[in-house]
Structure formats: C-alpha cells, structure tokens
Coordinates of N, CA and C and ligand atoms in Angstrom, one line a residue:
X1489 N 183.9 -26.4 -4.3 CA 183.7 -27.4 -5.3 C 183.4 -26.7 -6.6
X1490 N 184.2 -26.9 -7.6 CA 183.9 -26.3 -8.9 C 183.7 -27.5 -9.9
X1491 N 182.6 -27.7 -10.5 CA 182.4 -28.8 -11.3 C 181.4 -28.6 -12.4
X1492 N 181.5 -29.3 -13.5 CA 180.5 -29.3 -14.6 C 180.7 -30.5 -15.4
X1493 N 179.5 -31.1 -15.9 CA 179.6 -32.3 -16.7 C 179.7 -31.9 -18.2
X1494 N 179.4 -30.7 -18.5 CA 179.5 -30.3 -19.9 C 179.6 -28.8 -19.9
X1495 N 180.1 -28.2 -21.0 CA 180.2 -26.8 -21.1 C 179.5 -26.3 -22.4
X1496 N 178.9 -25.1 -22.3 CA 178.3 -24.6 -23.5 C 179.4 -24.0 -24.4
X1497 N 179.2 -24.1 -25.7 CA 180.1 -23.5 -26.7 C 179.4 -22.6 -27.7
X1498 N 180.2 -21.8 -28.3 CA 179.6 -20.8 -29.2 C 179.2 -21.5 -30.5
X1499 N 178.0 -21.4 -31.0 CA 177.6 -22.1 -32.2 C 177.5 -21.1 -33.4
X1500 N 176.9 -21.5 -34.4 CA 176.8 -20.7 -35.7 C 176.1 -19.4 -35.4
X1501 N 175.2 -19.3 -34.4 CA 174.4 -18.1 -34.1 C 175.1 -17.3 -33.0
X1502 N 176.3 -17.6 -32.7 CA 177.0 -16.9 -31.6 C 176.6 -17.3 -30.2
X1503 N 176.9 -16.5 -29.3 CA 176.6 -16.9 -27.9 C 175.1 -16.7 -27.6
X1504 N 174.5 -17.8 -27.1 CA 173.1 -17.8 -27.0 C 172.5 -16.9 -25.9
X1505 N 173.4 -16.3 -25.1 CA 172.9 -15.4 -24.0 C 172.1 -14.2 -24.6
X1506 N 172.4 -13.9 -25.8 CA 171.7 -12.7 -26.4 C 170.3 -13.0 -26.7
X1507 N 169.8 -14.3 -26.6 CA 168.4 -14.6 -26.9 C 167.5 -14.3 -25.7
X1508 N 168.1 -14.1 -24.6 CA 167.4 -14.0 -23.3 C 166.5 -12.8 -23.2
X1509 N 165.3 -13.0 -22.7 CA 164.4 -11.9 -22.3 C 164.3 -11.7 -20.8
X1510 N 164.3 -12.9 -20.1 CA 164.4 -12.9 -18.6 C 165.7 -13.5 -18.2
X1511 N 166.3 -13.0 -17.1 CA 167.5 -13.6 -16.6 C 167.3 -14.2 -15.2
X1512 N 167.9 -15.3 -15.0 CA 167.8 -15.9 -13.7 C 168.8 -15.2 -12.7
X1513 N 168.3 -14.9 -11.5 CA 169.1 -14.3 -10.5 C 169.0 -15.2 -9.2
X1514 N 170.2 -15.6 -8.8 CA 170.2 -16.5 -7.6 C 170.3 -15.7 -6.3
X1515 N 169.4 -16.0 -5.4 CA 169.5 -15.4 -4.1 C 170.2 -16.3 -3.1
X1516 N 171.5 -16.0 -2.8 CA 172.4 -16.8 -2.1 C 171.8 -17.1 -0.6
X1517 N 171.0 -16.1 -0.1 CA 170.5 -16.3 1.2 C 169.5 -17.4 1.3
X1518 N 168.8 -17.6 0.2 CA 167.7 -18.7 0.2 C 168.3 -20.0 -0.3
X1519 N 169.4 -20.0 -1.0 CA 169.9 -21.2 -1.7 C 170.4 -22.2 -0.6
X1520 N 169.9 -23.5 -0.8 CA 170.3 -24.6 0.2 C 171.4 -25.5 -0.5
X1521 N 171.9 -25.1 -1.6 CA 173.0 -25.8 -2.3 C 172.6 -27.3 -2.7
X1522 N 171.4 -27.4 -3.2 CA 170.9 -28.8 -3.6 C 171.4 -29.1 -5.0
X1523 N 171.7 -28.0 -5.8 CA 172.2 -28.1 -7.1 C 171.3 -28.7 -8.2
X1524 N 170.0 -28.7 -7.8 CA 169.0 -29.1 -8.8 C 169.0 -28.2 -10.1
X1525 N 169.3 -26.9 -9.9 CA 169.3 -26.0 -11.0 C 170.5 -26.4 -12.0
X1526 N 171.6 -26.8 -11.4 CA 172.7 -27.2 -12.2 C 172.4 -28.5 -13.0
X1527 N 171.7 -29.4 -12.3 CA 171.3 -30.7 -13.0 C 170.4 -30.5 -14.1
X1528 N 169.4 -29.6 -13.9 CA 168.3 -29.4 -14.9 C 168.6 -28.4 -16.0
X1529 N 169.6 -27.6 -15.9 CA 169.8 -26.5 -16.9 C 170.1 -27.2 -18.2
X1530 N 169.3 -27.1 -19.3 CA 169.5 -27.8 -20.5 C 170.7 -27.2 -21.3
X1531 N 171.2 -26.1 -21.0 CA 172.3 -25.5 -21.7 C 173.6 -25.6 -20.9
X1532 N 173.6 -26.3 -19.8 CA 174.9 -26.4 -19.0 C 175.4 -25.0 -18.7
X1533 N 174.5 -24.0 -18.5 CA 175.0 -22.7 -18.3 C 175.1 -22.3 -16.8
X1534 N 175.1 -23.3 -15.9 CA 175.3 -23.1 -14.5 C 176.5 -23.9 -14.1
X1535 N 177.4 -23.1 -13.4 CA 178.6 -23.8 -12.8 C 178.4 -23.7 -11.3
X1536 N 178.9 -24.7 -10.6 CA 178.9 -24.7 -9.1 C 180.2 -24.3 -8.6
X1537 N 180.2 -23.2 -7.9 CA 181.4 -22.7 -7.2 C 180.9 -22.4 -5.7
X1538 N 180.6 -23.5 -5.0 CA 179.9 -23.5 -3.8 C 178.4 -23.1 -4.0
X1539 N 178.1 -21.9 -4.5 CA 176.8 -21.5 -4.9 C 176.7 -21.7 -6.4
X1540 N 175.5 -21.8 -7.0 CA 175.4 -21.8 -8.4 C 175.8 -20.5 -9.0
X1541 N 176.5 -20.5 -10.1 CA 176.9 -19.3 -10.8 C 176.4 -19.4 -12.3
X1542 N 175.6 -18.5 -12.7 CA 175.0 -18.5 -14.0 C 176.0 -17.9 -15.1
X1543 N 176.1 -18.6 -16.2 CA 177.0 -18.1 -17.3 C 176.0 -17.4 -18.2
X1544 N 176.0 -16.0 -18.1 CA 175.1 -15.2 -18.8 C 175.4 -15.1 -20.3
X1545 N 176.6 -15.6 -20.7 CA 177.0 -15.6 -22.1 C 176.2 -16.7 -22.8
X1546 N 175.7 -17.7 -22.1 CA 175.0 -18.8 -22.7 C 173.6 -19.1 -22.2
X1547 N 173.3 -18.6 -21.0 CA 172.0 -18.8 -20.5 C 170.9 -18.2 -21.4
X1548 N 169.9 -19.0 -21.8 CA 168.9 -18.5 -22.7 C 167.7 -18.0 -22.0
X1549 N 167.7 -18.1 -20.7 CA 166.6 -17.5 -19.9 C 165.3 -18.4 -20.0
X1550 N 165.5 -19.7 -20.1 CA 164.3 -20.5 -20.2 C 163.5 -20.6 -18.9
X1551 N 164.2 -20.4 -17.8 CA 163.5 -20.5 -16.5 C 163.3 -21.8 -15.8
X1552 N 163.9 -22.9 -16.5 CA 163.8 -24.2 -15.9 C 164.5 -24.3 -14.5
X1553 N 165.6 -23.6 -14.4 CA 166.3 -23.6 -13.1 C 165.4 -23.0 -12.0
X1554 N 164.8 -21.9 -12.3 CA 163.9 -21.2 -11.4 C 162.7 -22.1 -11.0
X1555 N 162.2 -22.8 -12.0 CA 161.1 -23.7 -11.8 C 161.4 -24.9 -10.9
X1556 N 162.6 -25.4 -11.1 CA 163.1 -26.6 -10.4 C 163.6 -26.3 -9.0
X1557 N 163.9 -25.1 -8.7 CA 164.5 -24.8 -7.4 C 163.5 -25.0 -6.3
X1558 N 163.8 -25.9 -5.3 CA 162.8 -26.3 -4.3 C 162.5 -25.2 -3.3
X1559 N 163.4 -24.2 -3.2 CA 163.2 -23.1 -2.2 C 163.0 -21.7 -2.9
X1560 N 162.7 -21.8 -4.2 CA 162.5 -20.5 -5.0 C 163.6 -19.5 -4.7
X1561 N 164.8 -20.0 -4.9 CA 166.0 -19.1 -4.7 C 166.4 -18.4 -6.0
X1562 N 165.7 -18.8 -7.1 CA 166.1 -18.2 -8.4 C 164.9 -17.4 -8.9
X1563 N 165.1 -16.1 -9.1 CA 164.0 -15.3 -9.6 C 164.3 -15.0 -11.1
X1564 N 163.3 -14.9 -11.9 CA 163.5 -14.5 -13.3 C 163.2 -13.0 -13.4
X1565 N 164.2 -12.2 -13.8 CA 164.0 -10.8 -13.9 C 164.2 -10.3 -15.3
X1566 N 163.3 -9.4 -15.8 CA 163.3 -9.0 -17.1 C 164.7 -8.3 -17.4
X1567 N 165.2 -8.6 -18.6 CA 166.5 -8.0 -19.0 C 166.3 -6.5 -19.2
X1568 N 167.3 -5.7 -18.9 CA 167.3 -4.3 -19.1 C 166.7 -3.5 -18.0
X1569 N 166.3 -4.2 -16.9 CA 165.7 -3.5 -15.8 C 166.7 -2.9 -14.9
Ligands
SF4_1090 S1 168.1 -25.3 -7.1 FE1 167.9 -23.5 -5.8 S2 168.5 -24.2 -3.8 FE2 169.3 -25.7 -5.2 S3 171.4 -25.0 -5.7 FE3 170.0 -24.1 -7.3 S4 169.5 -22.1 -6.5 FE4 170.3 -23.3 -4.8
SF4_1091 S1 167.3 -19.9 -17.3 FE1 167.5 -21.9 -18.4 S2 169.4 -21.7 -19.6 FE2 169.5 -20.1 -18.0 S3 170.5 -21.0 -16.3 FE3 168.3 -21.4 -16.0 S4 167.9 -23.4 -16.9 FE4 169.9 -22.7 -17.7

C-alpha cells in the first residue's frame, strides 16, 4: 500500500529537511503498522510503503511522529552522528 493525502513541496526557503537537528529513524522490527506517525506528521513527510518511509528532504525533525508512536518504534537521532 503506497498512499499519501498530501505531499510536501519546495517553498521559498528550499527543502525544509535542511532545518533538521534530529532525524526520526523507524525501527521496522518494532513497528506494528498502525500509521499514526503518517497521520500526525504536520509536514506530510511520511509515506506508507507497507512500513512508514520518512522523506528526509522535507522532514523538519519535529519529533511528533516519535511522540505519537504507541510502541516507540521511531527514535530521534542527532544529525551527523
Ligand atoms: S506510529 Fe509507530 S508503529 Fe505506527 S506505523 Fe508509525 S512507526 Fe509504525
Ligand atoms: S519528525 Fe516531524 S516532520 Fe519529520 S517525519 Fe516526524 S512528524 Fe514528520
């Protein structure tokens, strides 16, 4: 299943992924495919291709997806590590 209700687009400030300090990383072994992360991402930077796939070109690293995940399958890791 590949689906999205909206897509991020490049704005006047370019691709918003460059704003990120922490990046969300999905642990597929923990993920139960509830798709709450996809529903809650304010930037529509998550696509569902069976598992959630983060679009790092547009993900701002807000951490909402990690916060909303019921099984803590998304960790926020510092960029550049
Ligand atoms: S919220 Fe967590 S468990 Fe649900 S689809 Fe996203 S990563 Fe998987
Ligand atoms: S960190 Fe924020 S912008 Fe990035 S995928 Fe998660 S909810 Fe979306």
